[in-house]
PDB file of C-alpha atoms in Angstrom:
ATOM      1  CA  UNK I   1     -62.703 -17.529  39.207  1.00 56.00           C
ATOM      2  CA  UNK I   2     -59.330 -17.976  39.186  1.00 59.00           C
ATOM      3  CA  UNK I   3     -57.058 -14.535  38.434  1.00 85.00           C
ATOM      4  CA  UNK I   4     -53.579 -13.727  37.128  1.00 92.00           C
ATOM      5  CA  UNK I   5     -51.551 -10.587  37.969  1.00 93.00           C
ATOM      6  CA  UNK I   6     -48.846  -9.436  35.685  1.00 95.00           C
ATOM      7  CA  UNK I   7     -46.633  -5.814  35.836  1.00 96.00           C
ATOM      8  CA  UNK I   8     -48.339  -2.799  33.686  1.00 95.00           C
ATOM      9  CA  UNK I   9     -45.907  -3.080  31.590  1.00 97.00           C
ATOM     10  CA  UNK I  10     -41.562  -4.175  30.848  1.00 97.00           C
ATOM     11  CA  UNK I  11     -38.980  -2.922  28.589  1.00 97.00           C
ATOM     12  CA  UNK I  12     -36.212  -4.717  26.656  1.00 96.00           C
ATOM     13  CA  UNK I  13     -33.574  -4.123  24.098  1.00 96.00           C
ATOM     14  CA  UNK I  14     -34.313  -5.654  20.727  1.00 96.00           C
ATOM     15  CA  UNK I  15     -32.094  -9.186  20.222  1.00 95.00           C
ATOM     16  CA  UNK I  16     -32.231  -9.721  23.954  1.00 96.00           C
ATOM     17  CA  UNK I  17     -34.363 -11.953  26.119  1.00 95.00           C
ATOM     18  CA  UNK I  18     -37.647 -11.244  27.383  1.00 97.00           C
ATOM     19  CA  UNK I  19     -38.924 -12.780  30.792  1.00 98.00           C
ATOM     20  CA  UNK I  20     -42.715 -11.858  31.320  1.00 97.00           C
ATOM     21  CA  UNK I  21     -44.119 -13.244  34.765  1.00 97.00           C
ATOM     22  CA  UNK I  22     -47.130 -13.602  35.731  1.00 96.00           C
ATOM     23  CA  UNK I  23     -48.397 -14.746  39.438  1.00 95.00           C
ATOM     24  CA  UNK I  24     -51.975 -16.802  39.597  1.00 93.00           C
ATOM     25  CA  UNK I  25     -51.862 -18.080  43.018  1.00 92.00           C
ATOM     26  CA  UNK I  26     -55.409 -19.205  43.230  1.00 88.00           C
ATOM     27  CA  UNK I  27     -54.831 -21.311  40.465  1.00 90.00           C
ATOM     28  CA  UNK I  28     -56.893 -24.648  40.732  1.00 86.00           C
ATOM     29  CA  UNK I  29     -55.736 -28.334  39.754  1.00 86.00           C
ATOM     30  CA  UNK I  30     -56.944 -28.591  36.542  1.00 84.00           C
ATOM     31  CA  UNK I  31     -56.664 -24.422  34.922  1.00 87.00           C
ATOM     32  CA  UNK I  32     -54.381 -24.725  31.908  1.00 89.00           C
ATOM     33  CA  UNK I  33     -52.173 -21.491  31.863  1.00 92.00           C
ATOM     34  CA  UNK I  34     -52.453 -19.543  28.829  1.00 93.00           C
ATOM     35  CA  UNK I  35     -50.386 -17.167  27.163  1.00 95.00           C
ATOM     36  CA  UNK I  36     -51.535 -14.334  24.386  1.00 96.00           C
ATOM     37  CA  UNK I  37     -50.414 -11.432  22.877  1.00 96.00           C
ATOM     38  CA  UNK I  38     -52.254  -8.464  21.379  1.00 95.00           C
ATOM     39  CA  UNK I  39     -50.427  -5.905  18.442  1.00 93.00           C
ATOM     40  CA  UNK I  40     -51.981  -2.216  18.747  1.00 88.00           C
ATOM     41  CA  UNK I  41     -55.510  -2.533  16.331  1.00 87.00           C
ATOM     42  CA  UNK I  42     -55.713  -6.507  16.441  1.00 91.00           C
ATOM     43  CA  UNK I  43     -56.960  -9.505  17.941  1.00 92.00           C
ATOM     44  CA  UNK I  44     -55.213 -11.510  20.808  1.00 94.00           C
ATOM     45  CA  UNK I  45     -52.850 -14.099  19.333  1.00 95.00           C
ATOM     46  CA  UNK I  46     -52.115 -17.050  20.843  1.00 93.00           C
ATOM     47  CA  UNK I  47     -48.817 -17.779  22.051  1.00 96.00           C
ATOM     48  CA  UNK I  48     -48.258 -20.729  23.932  1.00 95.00           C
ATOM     49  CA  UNK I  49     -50.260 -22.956  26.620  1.00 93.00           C
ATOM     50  CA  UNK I  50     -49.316 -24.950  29.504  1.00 93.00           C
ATOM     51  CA  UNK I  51     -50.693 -27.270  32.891  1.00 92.00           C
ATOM     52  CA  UNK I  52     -47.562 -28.374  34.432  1.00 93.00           C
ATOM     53  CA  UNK I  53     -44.720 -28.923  32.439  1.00 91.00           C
ATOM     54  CA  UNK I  54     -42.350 -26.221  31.014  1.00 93.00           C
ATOM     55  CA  UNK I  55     -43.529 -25.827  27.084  1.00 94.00           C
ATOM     56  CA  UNK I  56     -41.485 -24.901  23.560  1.00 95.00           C
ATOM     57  CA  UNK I  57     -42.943 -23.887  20.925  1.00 93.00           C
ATOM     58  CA  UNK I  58     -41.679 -21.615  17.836  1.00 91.00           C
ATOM     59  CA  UNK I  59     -42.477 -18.330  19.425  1.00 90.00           C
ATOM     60  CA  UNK I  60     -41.603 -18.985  23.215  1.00 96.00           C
ATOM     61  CA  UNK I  61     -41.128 -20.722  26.011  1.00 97.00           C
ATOM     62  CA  UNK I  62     -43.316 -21.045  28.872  1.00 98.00           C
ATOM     63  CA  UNK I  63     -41.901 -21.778  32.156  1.00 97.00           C
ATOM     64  CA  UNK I  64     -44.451 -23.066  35.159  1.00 97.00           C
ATOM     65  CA  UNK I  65     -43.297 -22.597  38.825  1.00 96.00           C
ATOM     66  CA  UNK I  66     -43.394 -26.106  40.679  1.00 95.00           C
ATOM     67  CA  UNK I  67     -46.347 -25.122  42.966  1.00 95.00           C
ATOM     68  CA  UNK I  68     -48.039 -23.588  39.754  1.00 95.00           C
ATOM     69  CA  UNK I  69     -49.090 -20.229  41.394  1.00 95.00           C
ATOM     70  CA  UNK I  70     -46.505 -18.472  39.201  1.00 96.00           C
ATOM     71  CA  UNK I  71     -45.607 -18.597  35.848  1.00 96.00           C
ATOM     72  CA  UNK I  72     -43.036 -17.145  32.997  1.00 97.00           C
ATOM     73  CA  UNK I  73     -43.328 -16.284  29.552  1.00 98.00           C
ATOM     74  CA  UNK I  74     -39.877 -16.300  27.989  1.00 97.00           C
ATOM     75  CA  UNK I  75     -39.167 -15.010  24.548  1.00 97.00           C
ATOM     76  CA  UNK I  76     -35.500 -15.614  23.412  1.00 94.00           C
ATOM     77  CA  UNK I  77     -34.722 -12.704  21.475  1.00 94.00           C
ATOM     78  CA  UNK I  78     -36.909 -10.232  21.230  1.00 94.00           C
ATOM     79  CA  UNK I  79     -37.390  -8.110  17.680  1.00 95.00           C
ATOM     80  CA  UNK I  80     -39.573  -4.627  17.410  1.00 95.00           C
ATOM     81  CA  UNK I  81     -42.186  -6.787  16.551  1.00 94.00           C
ATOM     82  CA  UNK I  82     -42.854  -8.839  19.436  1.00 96.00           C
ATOM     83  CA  UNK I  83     -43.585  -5.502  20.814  1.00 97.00           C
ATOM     84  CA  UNK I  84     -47.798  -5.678  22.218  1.00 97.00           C
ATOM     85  CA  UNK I  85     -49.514  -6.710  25.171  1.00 96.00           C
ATOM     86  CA  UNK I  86     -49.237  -9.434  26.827  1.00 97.00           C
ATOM     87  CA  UNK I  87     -51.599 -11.325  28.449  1.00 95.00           C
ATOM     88  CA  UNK I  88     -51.073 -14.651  31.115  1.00 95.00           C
ATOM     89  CA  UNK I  89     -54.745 -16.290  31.343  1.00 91.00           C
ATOM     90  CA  UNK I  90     -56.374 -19.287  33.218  1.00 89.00           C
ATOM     91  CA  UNK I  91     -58.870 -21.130  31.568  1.00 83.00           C
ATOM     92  CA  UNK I  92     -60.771 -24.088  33.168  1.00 73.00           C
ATOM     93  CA  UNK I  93     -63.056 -26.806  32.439  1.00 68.00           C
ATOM     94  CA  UNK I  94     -66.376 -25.002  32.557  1.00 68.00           C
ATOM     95  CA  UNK I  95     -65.193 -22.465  29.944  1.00 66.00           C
ATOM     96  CA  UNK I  96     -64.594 -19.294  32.458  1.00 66.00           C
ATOM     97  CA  UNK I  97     -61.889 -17.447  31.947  1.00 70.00           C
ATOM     98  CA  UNK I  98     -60.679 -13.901  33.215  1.00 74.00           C
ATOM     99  CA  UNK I  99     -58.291 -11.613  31.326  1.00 80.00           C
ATOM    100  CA  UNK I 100     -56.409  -9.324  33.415  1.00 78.00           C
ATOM    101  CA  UNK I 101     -54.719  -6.200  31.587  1.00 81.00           C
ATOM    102  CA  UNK I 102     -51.710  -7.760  30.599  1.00 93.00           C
ATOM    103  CA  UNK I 103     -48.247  -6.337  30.222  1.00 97.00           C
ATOM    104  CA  UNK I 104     -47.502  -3.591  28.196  1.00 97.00           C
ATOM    105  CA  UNK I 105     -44.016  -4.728  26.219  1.00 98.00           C
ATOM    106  CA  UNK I 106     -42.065  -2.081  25.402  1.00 97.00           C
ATOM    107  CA  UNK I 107     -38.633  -2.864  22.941  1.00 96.00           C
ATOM    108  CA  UNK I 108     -35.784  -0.607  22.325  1.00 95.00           C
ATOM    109  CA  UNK I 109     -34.029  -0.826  19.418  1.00 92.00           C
TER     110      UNK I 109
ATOM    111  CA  UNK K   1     -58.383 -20.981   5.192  1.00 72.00           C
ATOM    112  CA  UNK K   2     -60.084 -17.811   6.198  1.00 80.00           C
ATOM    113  CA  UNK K   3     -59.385 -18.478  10.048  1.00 94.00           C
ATOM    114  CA  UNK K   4     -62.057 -16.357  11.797  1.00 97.00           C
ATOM    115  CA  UNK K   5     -64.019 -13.650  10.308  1.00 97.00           C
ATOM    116  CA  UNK K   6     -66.358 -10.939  11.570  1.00 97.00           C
ATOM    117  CA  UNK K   7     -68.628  -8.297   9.786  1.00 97.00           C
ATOM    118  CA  UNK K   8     -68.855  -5.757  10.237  1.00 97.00           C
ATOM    119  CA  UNK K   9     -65.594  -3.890  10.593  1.00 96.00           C
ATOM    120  CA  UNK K  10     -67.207  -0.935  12.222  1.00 97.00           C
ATOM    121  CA  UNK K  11     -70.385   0.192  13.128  1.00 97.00           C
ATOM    122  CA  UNK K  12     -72.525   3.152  14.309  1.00 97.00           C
ATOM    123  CA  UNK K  13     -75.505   3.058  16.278  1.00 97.00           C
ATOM    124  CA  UNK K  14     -77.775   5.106  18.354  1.00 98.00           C
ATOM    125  CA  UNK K  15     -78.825   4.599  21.351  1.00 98.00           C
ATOM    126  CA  UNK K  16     -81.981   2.176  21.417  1.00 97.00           C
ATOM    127  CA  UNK K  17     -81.289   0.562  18.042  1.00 98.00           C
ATOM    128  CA  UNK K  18     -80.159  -3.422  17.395  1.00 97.00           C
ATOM    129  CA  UNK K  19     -77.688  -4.981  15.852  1.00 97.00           C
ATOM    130  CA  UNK K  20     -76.292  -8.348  14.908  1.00 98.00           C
ATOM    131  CA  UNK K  21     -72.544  -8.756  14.822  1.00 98.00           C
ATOM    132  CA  UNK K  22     -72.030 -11.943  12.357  1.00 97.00           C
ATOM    133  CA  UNK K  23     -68.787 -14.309  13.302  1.00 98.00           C
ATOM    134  CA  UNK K  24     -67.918 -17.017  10.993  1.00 98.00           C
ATOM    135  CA  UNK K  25     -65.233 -19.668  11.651  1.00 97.00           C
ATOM    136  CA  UNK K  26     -63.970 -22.611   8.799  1.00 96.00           C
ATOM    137  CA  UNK K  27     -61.553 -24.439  11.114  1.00 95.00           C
ATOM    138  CA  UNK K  28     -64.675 -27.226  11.800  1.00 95.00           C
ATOM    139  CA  UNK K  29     -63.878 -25.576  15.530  1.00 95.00           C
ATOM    140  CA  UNK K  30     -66.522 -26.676  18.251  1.00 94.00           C
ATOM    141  CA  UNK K  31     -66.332 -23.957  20.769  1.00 93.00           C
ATOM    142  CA  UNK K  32     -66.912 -20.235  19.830  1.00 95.00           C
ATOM    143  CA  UNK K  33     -66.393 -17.302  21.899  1.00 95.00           C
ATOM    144  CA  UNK K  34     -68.199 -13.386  21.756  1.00 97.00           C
ATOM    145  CA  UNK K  35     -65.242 -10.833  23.927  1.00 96.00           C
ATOM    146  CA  UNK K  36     -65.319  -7.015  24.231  1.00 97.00           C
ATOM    147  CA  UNK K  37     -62.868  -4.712  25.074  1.00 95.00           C
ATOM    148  CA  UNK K  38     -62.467  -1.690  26.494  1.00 93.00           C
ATOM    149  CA  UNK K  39     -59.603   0.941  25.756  1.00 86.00           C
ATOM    150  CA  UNK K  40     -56.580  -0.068  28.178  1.00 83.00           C
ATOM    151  CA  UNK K  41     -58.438  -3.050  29.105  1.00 85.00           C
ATOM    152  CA  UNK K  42     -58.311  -6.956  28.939  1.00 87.00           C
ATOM    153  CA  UNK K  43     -60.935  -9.106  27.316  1.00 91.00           C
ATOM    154  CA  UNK K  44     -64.133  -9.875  28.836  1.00 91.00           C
ATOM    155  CA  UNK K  45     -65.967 -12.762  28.595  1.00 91.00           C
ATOM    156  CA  UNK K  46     -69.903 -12.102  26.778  1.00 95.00           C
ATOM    157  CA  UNK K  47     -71.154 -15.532  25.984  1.00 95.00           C
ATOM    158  CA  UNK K  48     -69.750 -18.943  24.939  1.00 94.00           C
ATOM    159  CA  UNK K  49     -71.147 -21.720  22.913  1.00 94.00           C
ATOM    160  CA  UNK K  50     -69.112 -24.785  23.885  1.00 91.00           C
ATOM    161  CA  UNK K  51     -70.527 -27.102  20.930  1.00 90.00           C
ATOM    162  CA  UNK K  52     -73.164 -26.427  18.078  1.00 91.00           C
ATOM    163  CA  UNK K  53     -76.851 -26.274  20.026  1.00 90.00           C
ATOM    164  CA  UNK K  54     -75.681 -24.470  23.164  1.00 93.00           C
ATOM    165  CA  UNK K  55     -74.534 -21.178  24.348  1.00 95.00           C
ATOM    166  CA  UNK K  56     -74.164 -19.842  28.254  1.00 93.00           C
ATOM    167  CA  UNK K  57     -73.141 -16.821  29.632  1.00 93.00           C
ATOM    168  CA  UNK K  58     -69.898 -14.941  30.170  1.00 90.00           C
ATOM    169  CA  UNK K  59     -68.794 -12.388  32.939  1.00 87.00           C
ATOM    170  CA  UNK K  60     -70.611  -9.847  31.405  1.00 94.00           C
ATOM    171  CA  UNK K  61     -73.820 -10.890  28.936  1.00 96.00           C
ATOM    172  CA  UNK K  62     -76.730  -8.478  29.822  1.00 97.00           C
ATOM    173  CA  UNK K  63     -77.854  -6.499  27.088  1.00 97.00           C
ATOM    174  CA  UNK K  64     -76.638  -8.913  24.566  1.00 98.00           C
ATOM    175  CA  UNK K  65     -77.888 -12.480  23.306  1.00 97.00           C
ATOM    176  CA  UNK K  66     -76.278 -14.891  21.062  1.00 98.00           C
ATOM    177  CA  UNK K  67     -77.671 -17.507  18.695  1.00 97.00           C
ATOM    178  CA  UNK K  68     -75.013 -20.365  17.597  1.00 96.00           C
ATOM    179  CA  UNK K  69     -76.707 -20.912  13.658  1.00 88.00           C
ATOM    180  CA  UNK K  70     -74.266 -23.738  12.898  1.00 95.00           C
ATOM    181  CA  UNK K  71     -70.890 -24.880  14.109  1.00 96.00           C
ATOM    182  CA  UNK K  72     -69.542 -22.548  11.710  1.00 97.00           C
ATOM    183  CA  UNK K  73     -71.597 -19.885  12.755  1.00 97.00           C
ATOM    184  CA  UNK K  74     -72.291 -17.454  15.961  1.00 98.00           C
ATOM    185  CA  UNK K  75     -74.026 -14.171  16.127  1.00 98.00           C
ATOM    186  CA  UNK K  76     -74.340 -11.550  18.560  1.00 98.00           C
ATOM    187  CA  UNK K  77     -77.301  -9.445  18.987  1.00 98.00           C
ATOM    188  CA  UNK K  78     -77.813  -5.917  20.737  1.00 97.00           C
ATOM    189  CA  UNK K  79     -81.606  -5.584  20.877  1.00 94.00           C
ATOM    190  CA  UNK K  80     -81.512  -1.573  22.683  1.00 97.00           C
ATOM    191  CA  UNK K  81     -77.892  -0.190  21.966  1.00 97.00           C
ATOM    192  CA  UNK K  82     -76.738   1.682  25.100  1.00 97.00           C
ATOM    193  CA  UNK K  83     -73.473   4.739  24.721  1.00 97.00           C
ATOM    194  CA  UNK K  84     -72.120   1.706  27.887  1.00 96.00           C
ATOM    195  CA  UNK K  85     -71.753  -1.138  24.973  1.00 97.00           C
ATOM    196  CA  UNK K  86     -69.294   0.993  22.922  1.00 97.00           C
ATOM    197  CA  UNK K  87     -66.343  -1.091  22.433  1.00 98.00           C
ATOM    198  CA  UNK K  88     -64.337  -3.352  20.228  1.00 97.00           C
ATOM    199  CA  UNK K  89     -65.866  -6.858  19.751  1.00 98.00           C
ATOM    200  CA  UNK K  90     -63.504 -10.161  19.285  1.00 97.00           C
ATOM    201  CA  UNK K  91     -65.096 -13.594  17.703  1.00 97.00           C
ATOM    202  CA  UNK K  92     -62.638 -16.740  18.710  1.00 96.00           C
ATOM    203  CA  UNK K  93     -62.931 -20.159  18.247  1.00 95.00           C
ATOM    204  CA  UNK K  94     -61.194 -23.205  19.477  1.00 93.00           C
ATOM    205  CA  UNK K  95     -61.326 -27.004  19.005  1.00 90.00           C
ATOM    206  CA  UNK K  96     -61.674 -27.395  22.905  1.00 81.00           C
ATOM    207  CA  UNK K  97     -61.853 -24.807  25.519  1.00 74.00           C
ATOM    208  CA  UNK K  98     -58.261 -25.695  26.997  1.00 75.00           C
ATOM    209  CA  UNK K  99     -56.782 -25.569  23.669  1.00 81.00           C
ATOM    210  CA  UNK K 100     -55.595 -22.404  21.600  1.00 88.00           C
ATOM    211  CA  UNK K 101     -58.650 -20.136  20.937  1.00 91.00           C
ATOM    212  CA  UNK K 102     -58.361 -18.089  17.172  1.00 94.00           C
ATOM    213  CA  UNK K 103     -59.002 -14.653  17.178  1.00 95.00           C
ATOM    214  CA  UNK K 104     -61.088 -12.612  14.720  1.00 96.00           C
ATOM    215  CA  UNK K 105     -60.119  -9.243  13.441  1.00 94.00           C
ATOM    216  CA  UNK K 106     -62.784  -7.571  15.744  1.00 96.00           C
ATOM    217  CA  UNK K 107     -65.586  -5.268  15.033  1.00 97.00           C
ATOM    218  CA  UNK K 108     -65.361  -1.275  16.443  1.00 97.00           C
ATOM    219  CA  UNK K 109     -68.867  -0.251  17.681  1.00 97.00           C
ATOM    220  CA  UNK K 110     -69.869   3.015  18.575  1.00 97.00           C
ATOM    221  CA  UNK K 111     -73.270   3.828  20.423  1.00 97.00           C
ATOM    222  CA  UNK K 112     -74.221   7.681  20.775  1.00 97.00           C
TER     223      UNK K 112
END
């Protein structure tokens, strides 16, 4: 199965930008990249998803190296609230996915 | 819309007794998910049901079994509760398994 590795954890000062990487080198053709994000007591939310192309949504961007063994989760200015875990996944046709630890995202005010 | 929900909130067992952890979803989602995690940990994978009428296992399923009721519905059972099983539980659901899965609020389970 394929795996991601991302830092333990980051720190940023609030109304600043975020870049979260994430390296998945033994990513296959067809694993969609998936980004999450868990707040202390709740379920993983999802953030944003991507195969090749760079992707926009309302929360972040997500920005896919050209080989697609790395990718970046970019949030444009961060608040005290986008403070959690993140998590960079790869899930596959056949339903198997691995979640690594994530990174721990720490913001200053 | 309710989203996805999951009773019960907590639970205590001892060790040797069952359980079934209920997950409901009302998003008309095909694909349902059971997780656990442990503290400081990422999610692991129990057992998937990738339509209505079939389930398959995860990275980690012994000790557990799953019945998919309906495509709105999909349990998790614990037939011997072991102090190893002691962990938060996540339902999700998606409308196909590359897409966006939908978290429930998770149910805290402690065996002694």
């Amino acid at each position: 199965d394929a795996k991601t590795t991302q830092p333990n954890s980051m720190e940023s000062n609030e109304e600043e930008p975020v870049h979260l990487p994430c390296n998945h080198s033994t990513i296959s053709g067809t694993d969609y990249i998936h980004w999450y994000r868990q707040l202390p007591s709740q379920g993983p939310e999802y953030v944003i998803h991507g195969l090749t192309s760079n992707v926009n949504n309302r929360m972040a961007s997500l920005a896919i190296a050209e080989d697609r063994k790395s990718s970046t989760l970019i949030l444009h200015r961060a608040t005290l609230r986008d403070a959690a875990v993140y998590y960079c996944i790869l899930i596959d046709s056949n339903y198997q996915l691995i979640w690594g630890a994530g990174t721990k995202l720490i913001i200053k005010p | 819309n309710a989203g996805v929900t999951q009773t019960p909130k907590f639970q205590v067992l001892k060790t040797g007794q069952s359980m079934t952890l209920q997950c409901a979803q009302d998003m008309n989602h095909n694909s349902m998910y059971w997780y656990r995690q442990d503290p400081g940990m990422g999610l692991r994978l129990i057992y998937y049901s990738a339509s209505e009428g079939t389930t398959d296992k995860g990275e980690v399923p012994n000790g557990y079994n799953v019945s998919r009721l309906n495509k709105r519905e999909f349990s998790l059972r614990l037939e011997s509760a072991a102090p190893s099983q002691t962990s938060v539980y996540f339902c999700a659901s998606t409308i196909h398994s590359q897409y966006e899965q939908y978290f429930g609020p998770g149910t805290r389970l402690t065996v002694t």
